Structures are given as C-alpha cells and as structure tokens.
XYZ file of C-alpha atoms in Angstrom:
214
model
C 32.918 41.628 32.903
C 33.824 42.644 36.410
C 37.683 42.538 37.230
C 37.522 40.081 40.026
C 40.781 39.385 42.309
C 41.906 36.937 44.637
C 41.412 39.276 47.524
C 38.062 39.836 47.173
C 36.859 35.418 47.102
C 38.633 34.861 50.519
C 36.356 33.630 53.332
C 35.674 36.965 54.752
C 34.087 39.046 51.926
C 32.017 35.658 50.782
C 28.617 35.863 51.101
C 26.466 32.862 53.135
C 24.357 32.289 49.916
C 24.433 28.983 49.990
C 21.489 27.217 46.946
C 21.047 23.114 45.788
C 20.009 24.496 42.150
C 23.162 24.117 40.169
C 23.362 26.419 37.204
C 25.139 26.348 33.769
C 28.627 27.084 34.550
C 31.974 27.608 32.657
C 35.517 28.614 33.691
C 36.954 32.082 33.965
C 40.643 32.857 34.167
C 39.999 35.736 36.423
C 38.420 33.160 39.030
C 40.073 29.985 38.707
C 41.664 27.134 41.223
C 39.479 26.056 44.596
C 38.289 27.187 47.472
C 40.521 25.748 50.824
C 37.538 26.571 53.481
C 34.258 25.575 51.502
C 33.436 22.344 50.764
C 30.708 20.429 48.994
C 28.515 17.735 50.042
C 31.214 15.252 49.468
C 33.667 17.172 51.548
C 35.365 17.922 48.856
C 37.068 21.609 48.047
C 34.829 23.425 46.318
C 35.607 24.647 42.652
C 35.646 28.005 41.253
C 33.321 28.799 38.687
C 31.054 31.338 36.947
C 27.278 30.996 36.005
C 26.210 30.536 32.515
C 22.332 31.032 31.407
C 19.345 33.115 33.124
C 19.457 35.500 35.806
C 22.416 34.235 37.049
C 24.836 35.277 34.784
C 28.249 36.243 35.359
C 27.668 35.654 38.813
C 30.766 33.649 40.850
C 29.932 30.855 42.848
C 31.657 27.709 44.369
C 30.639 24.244 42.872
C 31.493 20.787 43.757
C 34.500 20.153 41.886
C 33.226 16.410 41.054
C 32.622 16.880 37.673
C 31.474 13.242 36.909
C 28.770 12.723 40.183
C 28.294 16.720 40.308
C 26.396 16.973 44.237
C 24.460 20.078 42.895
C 26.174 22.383 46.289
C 25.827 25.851 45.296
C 28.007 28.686 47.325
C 27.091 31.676 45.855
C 30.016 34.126 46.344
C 28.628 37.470 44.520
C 25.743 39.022 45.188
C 22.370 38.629 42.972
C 22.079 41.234 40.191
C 19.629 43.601 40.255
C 16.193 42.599 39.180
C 16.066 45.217 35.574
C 19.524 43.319 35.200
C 17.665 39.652 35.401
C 15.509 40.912 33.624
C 17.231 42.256 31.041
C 19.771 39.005 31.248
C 16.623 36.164 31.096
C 15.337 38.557 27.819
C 18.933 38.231 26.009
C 19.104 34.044 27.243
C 15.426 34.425 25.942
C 16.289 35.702 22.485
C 19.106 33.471 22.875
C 17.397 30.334 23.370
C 14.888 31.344 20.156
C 18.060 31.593 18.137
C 18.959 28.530 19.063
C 16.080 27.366 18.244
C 15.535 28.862 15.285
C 18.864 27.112 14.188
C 17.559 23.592 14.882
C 14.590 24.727 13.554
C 16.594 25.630 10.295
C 18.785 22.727 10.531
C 16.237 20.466 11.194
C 13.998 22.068 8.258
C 17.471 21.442 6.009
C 18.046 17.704 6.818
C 13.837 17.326 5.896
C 14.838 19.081 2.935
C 18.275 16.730 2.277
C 15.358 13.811 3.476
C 13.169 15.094 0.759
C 16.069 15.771 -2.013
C 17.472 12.145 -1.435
C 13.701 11.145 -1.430
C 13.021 12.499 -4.892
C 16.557 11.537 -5.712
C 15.038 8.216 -5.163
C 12.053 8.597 -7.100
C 13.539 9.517 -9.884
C 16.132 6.337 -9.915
C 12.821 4.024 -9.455
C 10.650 6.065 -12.336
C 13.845 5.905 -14.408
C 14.323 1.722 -13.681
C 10.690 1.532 -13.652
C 10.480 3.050 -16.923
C 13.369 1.586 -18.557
C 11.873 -2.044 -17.566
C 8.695 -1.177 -19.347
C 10.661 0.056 -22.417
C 13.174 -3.907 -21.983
C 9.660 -4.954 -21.898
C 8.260 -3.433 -24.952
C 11.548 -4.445 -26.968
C 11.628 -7.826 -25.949
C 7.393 -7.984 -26.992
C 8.256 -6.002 -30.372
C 11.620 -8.995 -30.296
C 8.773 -11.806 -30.074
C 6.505 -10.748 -32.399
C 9.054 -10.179 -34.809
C 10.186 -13.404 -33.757
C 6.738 -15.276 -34.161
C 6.201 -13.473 -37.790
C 9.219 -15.022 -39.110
C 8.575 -18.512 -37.699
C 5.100 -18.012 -39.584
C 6.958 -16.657 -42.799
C 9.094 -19.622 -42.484
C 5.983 -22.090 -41.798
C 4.464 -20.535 -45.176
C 7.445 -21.227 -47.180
C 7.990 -24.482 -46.147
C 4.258 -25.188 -46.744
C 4.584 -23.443 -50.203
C 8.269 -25.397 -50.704
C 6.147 -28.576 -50.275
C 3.273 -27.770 -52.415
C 6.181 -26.886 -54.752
C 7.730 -29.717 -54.021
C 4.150 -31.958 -54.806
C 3.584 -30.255 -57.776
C 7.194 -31.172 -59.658
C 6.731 -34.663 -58.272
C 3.622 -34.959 -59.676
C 4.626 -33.349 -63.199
C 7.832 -35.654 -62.703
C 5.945 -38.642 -62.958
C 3.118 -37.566 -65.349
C 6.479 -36.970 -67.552
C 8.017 -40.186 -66.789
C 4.675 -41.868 -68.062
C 4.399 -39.753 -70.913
C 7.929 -40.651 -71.555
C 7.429 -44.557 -71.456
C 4.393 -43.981 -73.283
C 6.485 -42.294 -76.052
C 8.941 -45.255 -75.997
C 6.454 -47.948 -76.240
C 4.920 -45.933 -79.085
C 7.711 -45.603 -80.764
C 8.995 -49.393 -79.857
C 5.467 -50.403 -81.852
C 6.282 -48.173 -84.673
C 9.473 -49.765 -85.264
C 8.459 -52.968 -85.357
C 5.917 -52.076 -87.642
C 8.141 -50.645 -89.979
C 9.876 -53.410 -89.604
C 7.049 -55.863 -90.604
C 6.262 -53.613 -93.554
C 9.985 -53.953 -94.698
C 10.829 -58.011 -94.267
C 7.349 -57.950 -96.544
C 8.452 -55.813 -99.330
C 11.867 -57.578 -99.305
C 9.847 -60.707 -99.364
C 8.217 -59.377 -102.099
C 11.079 -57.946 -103.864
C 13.215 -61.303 -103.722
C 9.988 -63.243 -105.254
C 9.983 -60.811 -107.595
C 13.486 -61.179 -108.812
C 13.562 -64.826 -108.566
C 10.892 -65.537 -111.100
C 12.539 -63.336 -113.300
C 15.559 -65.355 -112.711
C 13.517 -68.454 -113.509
C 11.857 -66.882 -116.757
C-alpha cells in the first residue's frame, strides 16, 4: 500500500469529492485519528478511514465517526484509481466474493451433510428400537405359547390324574365288595362247619352213651 503521511490529508491537498454511498471501511495505522476541518452530517469530526471492497479499495476517505447511527457522509480524500485498476480490483473482490461463497457453499453443504449423518444416525437408533421391539415381541409370543402349552400339559394331567383317580376309586370299592363278599362267605362257611361239628359230637356222645348203658 501507498505510504501515506500526515502532510499530505491536511485541508489543502484534500480533494472536494464529497459521495452519500458509504463503503466497507477498516482502520489503517498509516491514516488514523480525525479530521479538525471536515465534518459529517451531524457536525461531528470526521473519522479517518480506508475503503474496503470494489473499486474503491485502498482509497482514504473521511467518514462520520458515529459508528452506532453511521450518517453515510463520504469525503473522499484520494483520488479514484484508474479504471484497468477497478477493474482489475472489482475482478479480485469478484473472485473474492465466489470464494466466499464457495465456503458457505461448502459449509453449508457440510452442516446438510452433519443434518444427514445425525439423520441416519437417527434412523439407525429407530430401526435398531424398532427392531429390537419386534424381537421383545416375538419372545414374549414364543413366552406365551410356551406358557399356554404347559397350562394345557397341566390341564391333561390333571384330567388324566382324575381319570386315574376314578379308576382306583372304582377298583377300591369293587375290592371292598369283593372283600365283604369274601367275609360273609367265609362267615357262612364257618357256621356251617360249625353245624356239621355240634352234629357229629351229638352223634358221637349218643354213641358213647348207649355203650355206657349196654
């Protein structure tokens, strides 16, 4: 950049280019503090500054050094550049601006990406829930059917336990009749015997009393 020196800003080598279009500006150490004689709309001493962006850059000019209610005054103290240099200055804020661009482009194309990771990322966690409910639900059917084959199994045995159960009551009871039958038979038998044996002892005293009496 140009040297620039405090000489060369005062009123008298300041050119009346006076402009309402405020550019980009920054701050240049070479150039810095106010301007005493200029002021801006507000009547205020006009700041120092340097243009930033376009045609106009690196060009000096004095501002309105309200920063927060900026009144757009323009004081233009160098000269405009020649027109291959605009040219050749909007062509490098041109390329500039692309790059730019091209980085939001980029960073916007890597938080769609991020978007579209933490998307899938997503996905996955609701395939991976969604799947592991279907397999809680297929263990908890396979759990019930096991469930309802044993109550069955234990339906049948307690069916079978109770036809069991009839069966040995039954037999129990055809026993116990047999049995009583058995005892009455034999009760009959006895006394039978017994019959048949007062008789003979009947017989056998008659018998041994008419010998006595012979």
């Amino acid at each position: 950049m140009v040297s620039w020196s405090e000489d060369s800003s005062s009123d008298n080598s300041l050119p009346r280019d006076y402009s309402d279009v405020c550019p980009d500006w920054l701050y240049d150490s070479d150039f810095p503090g106010e301007e005493e004689e200029i002021r801006c709309h507000h009547g205020l001493r006009g700041s120092r500054r340097v243009a930033r962006g376009g045609e106009h850059t690196g060009r000096r000019y004095i501002g309105c050094s309200n920063i927060i209610q900026d009144c757009g005054f323009v004081h233009w103290v160098d000269p405009e550049w020649p027109n291959p240099m605009k040219k050749r200055l909007l062509h490098l804020w041109s390329n500039h601006e692309m790059g730019q661009n091209c980085q939001r482009e980029i960073e916007k194309a890597g938080m769609m990406d991020a978007e579209r990771r933490k998307a899938m990322e997503e996905k996955m966690k609701a395939e991976q829930l969604f799947f592991k409910a279907v397999e809680d639900k297929n263990i908890a059917e396979f759990a019930l059917r096991k469930a309802e084959e044993e109550r069955k199994k234990a339906e049948e045995m307690k069916m079978q336990l109770e036809l069991q159960l009839a069966d040995i009551e039954t037999e129990s009871k055809l026993k116990v009749k047999w049995l009583r039958q058995l005892v009455l038979q034999k009760e009959r038998c006895l006394m039978y015997v017994g019959g048949v044996v007062l008789l003979l002892l009947g017989f056998v005293l008659a018998v041994v009393v008419e010998k006595n009496y012979v």
